[in-house]
mmCIF file of C-alpha atoms and ligand atoms in Angstrom:
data_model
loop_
_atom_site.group_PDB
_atom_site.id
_atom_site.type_symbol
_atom_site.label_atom_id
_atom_site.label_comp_id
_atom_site.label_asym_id
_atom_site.label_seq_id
_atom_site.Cartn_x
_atom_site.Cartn_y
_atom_site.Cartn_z
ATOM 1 C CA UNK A 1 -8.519 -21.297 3.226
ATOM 2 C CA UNK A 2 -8.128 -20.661 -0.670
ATOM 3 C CA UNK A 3 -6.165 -21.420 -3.500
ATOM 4 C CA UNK A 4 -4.927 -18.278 -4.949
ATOM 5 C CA UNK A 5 -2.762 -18.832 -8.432
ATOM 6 C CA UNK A 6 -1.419 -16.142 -9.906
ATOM 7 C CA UNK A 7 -1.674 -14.816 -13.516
ATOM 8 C CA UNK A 8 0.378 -12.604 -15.704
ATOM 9 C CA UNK A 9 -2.476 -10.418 -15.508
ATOM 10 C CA UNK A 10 -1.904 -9.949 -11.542
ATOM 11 C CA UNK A 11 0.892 -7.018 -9.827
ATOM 12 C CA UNK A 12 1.829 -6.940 -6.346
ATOM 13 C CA UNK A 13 0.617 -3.261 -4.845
ATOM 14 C CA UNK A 14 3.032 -2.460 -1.902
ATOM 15 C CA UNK A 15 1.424 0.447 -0.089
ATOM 16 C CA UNK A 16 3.843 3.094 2.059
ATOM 17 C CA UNK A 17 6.365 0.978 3.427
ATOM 18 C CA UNK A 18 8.308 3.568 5.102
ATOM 19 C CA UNK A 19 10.669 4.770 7.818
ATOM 20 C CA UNK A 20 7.345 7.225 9.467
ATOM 21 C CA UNK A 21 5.197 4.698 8.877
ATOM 22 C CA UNK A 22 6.353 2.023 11.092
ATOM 23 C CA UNK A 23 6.946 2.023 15.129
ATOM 24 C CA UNK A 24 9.319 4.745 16.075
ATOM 25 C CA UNK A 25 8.761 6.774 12.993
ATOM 26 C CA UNK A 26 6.836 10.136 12.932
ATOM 27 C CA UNK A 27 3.389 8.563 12.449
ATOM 28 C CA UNK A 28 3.968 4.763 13.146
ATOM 29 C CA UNK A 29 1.209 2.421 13.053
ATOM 30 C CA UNK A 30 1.087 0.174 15.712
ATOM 31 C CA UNK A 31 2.622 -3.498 14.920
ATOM 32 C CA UNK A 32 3.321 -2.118 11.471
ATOM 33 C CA UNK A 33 6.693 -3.860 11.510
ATOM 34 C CA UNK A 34 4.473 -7.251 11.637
ATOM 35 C CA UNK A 35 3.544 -6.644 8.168
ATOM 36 C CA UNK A 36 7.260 -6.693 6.478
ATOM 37 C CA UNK A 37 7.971 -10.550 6.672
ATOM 38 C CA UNK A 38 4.785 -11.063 4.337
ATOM 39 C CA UNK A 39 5.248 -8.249 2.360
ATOM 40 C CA UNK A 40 8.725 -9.954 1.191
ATOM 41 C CA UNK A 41 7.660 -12.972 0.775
ATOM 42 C CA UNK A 42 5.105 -11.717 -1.702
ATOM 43 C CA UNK A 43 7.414 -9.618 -3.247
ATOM 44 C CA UNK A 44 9.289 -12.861 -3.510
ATOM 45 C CA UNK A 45 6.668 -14.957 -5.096
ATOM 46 C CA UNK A 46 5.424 -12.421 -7.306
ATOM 47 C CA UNK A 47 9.456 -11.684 -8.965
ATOM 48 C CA UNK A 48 9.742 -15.539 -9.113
ATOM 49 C CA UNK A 49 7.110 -15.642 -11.247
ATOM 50 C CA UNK A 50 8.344 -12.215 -13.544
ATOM 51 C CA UNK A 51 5.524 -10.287 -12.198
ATOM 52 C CA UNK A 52 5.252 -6.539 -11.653
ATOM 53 C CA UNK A 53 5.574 -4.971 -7.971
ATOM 54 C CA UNK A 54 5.177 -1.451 -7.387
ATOM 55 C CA UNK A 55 5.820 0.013 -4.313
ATOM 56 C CA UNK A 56 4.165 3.352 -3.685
ATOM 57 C CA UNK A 57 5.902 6.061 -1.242
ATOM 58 C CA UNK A 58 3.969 9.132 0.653
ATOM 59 C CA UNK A 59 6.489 12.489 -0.525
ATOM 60 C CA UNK A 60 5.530 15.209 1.216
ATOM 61 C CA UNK A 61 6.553 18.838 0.635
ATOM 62 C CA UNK A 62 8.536 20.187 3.972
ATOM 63 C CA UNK A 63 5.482 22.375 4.238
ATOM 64 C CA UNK A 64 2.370 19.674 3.073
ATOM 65 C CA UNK A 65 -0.735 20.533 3.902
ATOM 66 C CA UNK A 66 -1.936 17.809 5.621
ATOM 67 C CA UNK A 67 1.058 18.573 8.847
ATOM 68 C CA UNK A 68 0.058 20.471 11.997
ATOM 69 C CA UNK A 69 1.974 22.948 11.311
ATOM 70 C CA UNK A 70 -0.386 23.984 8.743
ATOM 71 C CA UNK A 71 -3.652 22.676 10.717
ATOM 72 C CA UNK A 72 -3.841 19.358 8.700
ATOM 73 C CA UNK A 73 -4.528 15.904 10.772
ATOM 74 C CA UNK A 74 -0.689 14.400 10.606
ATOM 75 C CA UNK A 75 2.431 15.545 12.252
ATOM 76 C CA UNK A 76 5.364 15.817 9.937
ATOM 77 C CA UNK A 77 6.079 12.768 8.222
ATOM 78 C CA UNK A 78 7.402 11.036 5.108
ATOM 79 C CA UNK A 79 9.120 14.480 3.794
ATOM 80 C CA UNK A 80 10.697 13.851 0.295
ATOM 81 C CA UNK A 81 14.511 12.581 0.582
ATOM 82 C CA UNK A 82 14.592 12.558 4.588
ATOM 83 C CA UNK A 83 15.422 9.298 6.637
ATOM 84 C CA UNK A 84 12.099 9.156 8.006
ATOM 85 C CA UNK A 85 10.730 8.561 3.964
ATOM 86 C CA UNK A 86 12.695 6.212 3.049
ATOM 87 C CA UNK A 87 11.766 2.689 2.617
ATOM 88 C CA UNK A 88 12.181 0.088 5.320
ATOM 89 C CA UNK A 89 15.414 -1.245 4.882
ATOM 90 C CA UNK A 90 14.192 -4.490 6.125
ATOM 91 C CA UNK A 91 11.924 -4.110 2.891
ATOM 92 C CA UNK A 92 13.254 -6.795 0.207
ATOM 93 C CA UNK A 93 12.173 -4.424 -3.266
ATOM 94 C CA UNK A 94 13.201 -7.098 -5.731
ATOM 95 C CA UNK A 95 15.306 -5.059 -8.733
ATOM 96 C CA UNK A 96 12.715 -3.847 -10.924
ATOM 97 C CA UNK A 97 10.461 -2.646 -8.485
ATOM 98 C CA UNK A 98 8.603 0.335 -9.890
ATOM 99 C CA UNK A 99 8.302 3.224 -7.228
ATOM 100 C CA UNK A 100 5.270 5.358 -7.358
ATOM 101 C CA UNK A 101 5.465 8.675 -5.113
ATOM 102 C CA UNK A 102 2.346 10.330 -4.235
ATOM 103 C CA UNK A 103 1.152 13.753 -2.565
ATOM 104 C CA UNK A 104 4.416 15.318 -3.829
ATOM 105 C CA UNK A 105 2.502 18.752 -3.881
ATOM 106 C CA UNK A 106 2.260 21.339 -1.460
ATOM 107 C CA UNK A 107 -1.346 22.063 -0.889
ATOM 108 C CA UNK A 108 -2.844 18.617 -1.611
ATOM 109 C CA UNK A 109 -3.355 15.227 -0.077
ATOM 110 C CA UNK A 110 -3.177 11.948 -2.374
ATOM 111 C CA UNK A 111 -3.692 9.067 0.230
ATOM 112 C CA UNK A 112 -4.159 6.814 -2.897
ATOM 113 C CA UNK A 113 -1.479 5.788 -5.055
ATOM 114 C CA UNK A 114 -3.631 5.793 -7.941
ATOM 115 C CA UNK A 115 -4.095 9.760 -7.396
ATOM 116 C CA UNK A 116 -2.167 12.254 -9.076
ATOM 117 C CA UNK A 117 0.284 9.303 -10.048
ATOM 118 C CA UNK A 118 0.125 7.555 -13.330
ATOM 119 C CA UNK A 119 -0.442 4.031 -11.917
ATOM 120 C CA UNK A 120 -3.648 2.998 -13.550
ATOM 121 C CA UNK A 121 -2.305 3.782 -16.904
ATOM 122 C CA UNK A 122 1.231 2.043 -15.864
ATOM 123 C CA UNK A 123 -0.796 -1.618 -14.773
ATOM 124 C CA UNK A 124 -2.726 -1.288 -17.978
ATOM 125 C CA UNK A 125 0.176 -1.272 -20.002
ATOM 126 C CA UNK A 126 1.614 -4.119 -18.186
ATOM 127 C CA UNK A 127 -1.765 -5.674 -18.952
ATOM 128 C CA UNK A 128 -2.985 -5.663 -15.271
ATOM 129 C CA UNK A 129 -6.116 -6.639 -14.374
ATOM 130 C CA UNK A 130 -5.689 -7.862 -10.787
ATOM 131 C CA UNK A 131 -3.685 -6.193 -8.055
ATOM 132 C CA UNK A 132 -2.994 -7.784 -4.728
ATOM 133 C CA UNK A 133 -2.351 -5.105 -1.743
ATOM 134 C CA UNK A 134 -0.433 -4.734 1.254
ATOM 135 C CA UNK A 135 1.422 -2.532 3.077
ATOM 136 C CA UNK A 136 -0.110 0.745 5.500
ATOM 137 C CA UNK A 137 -2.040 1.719 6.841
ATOM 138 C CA UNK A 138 -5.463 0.198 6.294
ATOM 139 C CA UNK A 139 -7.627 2.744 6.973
ATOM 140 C CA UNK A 140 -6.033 5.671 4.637
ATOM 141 C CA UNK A 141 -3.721 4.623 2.175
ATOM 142 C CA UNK A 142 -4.495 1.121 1.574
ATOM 143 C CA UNK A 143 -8.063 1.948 1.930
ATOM 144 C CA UNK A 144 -7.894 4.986 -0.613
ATOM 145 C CA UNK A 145 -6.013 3.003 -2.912
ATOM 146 C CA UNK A 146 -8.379 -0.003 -3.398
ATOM 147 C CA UNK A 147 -11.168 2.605 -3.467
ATOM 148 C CA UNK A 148 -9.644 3.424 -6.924
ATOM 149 C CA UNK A 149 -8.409 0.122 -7.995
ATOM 150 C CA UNK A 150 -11.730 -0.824 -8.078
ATOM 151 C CA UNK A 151 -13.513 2.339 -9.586
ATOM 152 C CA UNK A 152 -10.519 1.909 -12.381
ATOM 153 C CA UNK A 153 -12.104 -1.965 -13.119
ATOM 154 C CA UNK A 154 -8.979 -3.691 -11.341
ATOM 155 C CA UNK A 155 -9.877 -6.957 -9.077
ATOM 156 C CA UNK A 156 -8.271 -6.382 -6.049
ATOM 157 C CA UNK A 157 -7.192 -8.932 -2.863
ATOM 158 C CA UNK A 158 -6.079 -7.618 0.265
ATOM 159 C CA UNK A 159 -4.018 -9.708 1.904
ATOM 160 C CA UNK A 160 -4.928 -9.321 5.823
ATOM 161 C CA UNK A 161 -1.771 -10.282 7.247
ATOM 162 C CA UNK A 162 0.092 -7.581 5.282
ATOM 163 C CA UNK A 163 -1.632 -4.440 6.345
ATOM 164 C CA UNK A 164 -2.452 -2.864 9.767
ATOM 165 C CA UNK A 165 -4.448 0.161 10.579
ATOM 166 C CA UNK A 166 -3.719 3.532 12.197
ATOM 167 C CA UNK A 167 -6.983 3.620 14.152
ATOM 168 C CA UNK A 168 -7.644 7.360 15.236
ATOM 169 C CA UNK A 169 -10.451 5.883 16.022
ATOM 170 C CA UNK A 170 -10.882 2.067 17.259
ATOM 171 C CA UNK A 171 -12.581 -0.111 14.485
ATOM 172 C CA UNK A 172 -10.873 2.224 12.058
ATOM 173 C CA UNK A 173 -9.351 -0.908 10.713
ATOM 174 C CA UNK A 174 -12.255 -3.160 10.644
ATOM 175 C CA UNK A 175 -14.299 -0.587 9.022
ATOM 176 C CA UNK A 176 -11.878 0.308 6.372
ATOM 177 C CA UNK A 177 -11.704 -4.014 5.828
ATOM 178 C CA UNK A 178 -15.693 -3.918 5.408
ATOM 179 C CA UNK A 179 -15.487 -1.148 3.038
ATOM 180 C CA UNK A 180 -13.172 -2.541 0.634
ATOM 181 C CA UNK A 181 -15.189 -5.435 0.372
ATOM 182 C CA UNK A 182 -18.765 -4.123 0.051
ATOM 183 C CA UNK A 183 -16.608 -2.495 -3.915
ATOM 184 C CA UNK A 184 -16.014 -5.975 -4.748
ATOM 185 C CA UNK A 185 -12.341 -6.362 -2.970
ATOM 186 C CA UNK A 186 -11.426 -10.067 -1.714
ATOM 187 C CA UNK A 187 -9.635 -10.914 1.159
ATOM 188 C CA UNK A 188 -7.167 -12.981 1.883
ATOM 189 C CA UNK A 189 -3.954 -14.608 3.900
ATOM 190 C CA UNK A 190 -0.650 -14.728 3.234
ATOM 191 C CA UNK A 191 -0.843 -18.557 2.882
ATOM 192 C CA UNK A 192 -3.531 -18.360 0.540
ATOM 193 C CA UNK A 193 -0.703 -17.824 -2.120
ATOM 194 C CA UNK A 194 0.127 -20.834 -4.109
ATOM 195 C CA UNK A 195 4.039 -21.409 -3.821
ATOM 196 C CA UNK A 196 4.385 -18.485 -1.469
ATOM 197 C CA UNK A 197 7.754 -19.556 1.005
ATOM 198 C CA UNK A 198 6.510 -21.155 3.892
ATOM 199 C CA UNK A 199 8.940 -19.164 6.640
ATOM 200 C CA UNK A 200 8.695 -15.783 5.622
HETATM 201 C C1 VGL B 1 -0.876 7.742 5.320
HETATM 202 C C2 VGL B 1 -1.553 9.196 6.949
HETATM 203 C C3 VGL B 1 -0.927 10.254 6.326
HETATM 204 C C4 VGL B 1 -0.816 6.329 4.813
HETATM 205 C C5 VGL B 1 -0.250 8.786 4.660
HETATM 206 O O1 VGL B 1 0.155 5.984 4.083
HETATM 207 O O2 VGL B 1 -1.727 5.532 5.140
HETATM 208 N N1 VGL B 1 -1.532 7.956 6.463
HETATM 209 N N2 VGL B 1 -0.281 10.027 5.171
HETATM 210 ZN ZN1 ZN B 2 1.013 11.555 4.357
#
């Protein structure tokens, strides 16, 4: 157990909370659902307190490379302005929310939100230098997103009870846990949050 207060220099990264993503969609991770309840009540604590939460969407091209269809790994999934890549409506975005939409090209992948987006220069204005994570899945979005967080110089937590893995392979989500903290990531829980609401 820790004490985490936050700072204006901290935003709240909410990772792929979609339709797809979560069990039933086209490429649900298992007990991805469990990871909503915390996600709002950070997004809760972190508007109480006037700070900045983005929320960053996979928008894929009808056609994206990474679908079967065109011998990528995914079936088709999150396809820009269909039901399946739309938020969770169960998702509380507090107004001002700033969406960031990623891999919105054709013939390239961006599992990080920091790719191809302008999010590093958007936290930076805000005067960013911490972001706390959640969202899915652990091994290729969240993963590929704290990758760059810390190569762009930001601190980073991960907040373990707000992000679960895909695992293609089991351990998937362990190893992708071990990874972000051998750059320098922290971990923490949900409860670690100073004033975060008890009953999510
Ligand atoms: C993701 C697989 C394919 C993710 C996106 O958001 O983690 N995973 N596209
Ligand atoms: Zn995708």
């Amino acid at each position: 157990m820790q004490t985490i207060q936050l700072s204006p220099a901290d935003a709240l990264l909410v990772i792929d909370m979609q339709v797809d993503f979560l069990p039933g969609g086209q490429l649900g991770v298992p007990k991805g659902d469990e990871v909503i309840a915390p996600i709002n009540a950070l997004m809760g604590l972190f508007a109480s307190q006037g700070l900045p939460v983005i929320a960053s969407r996979d928008w894929h091209p009808e056609n994206h490379c990474s679908f079967s269809a065109r011998g990528g790994p995914w079936p088709p999934h999150c396809v820009a302005d269909t039901a399946g890549a739309a938020f969770s409506e169960r998702l509380a975005l507090p107004p001002g929310a700033l969406v960031v939409s990623k891999a919105d090209t054709a013939d390239a992948d961006a599992y990080s939100a920091f790719n191809g987006t302008h999010l590093g220069e958007q936290l930076r204005a805000r005067g960013v230098r911490r972001v706390v994570v959640g969202g899915l899945a652990t091994d290729y979005c969240v993963l590929n997103t704290v990758i760059d967080a810390r190569a762009e110089g930001f601190e980073v937590i991960v907040v373990l009870d707000a992000v679960r893995a895909v695992e293609v392979a089991a351990g998937d989500g362990e190893r992708a846990i071990a990874r972000m903290e051998e750059l320098g990531a922290r971990t923490a829980a949900l409860a670690d949050f100073e004033g975060v609401a008890a009953a999510a």
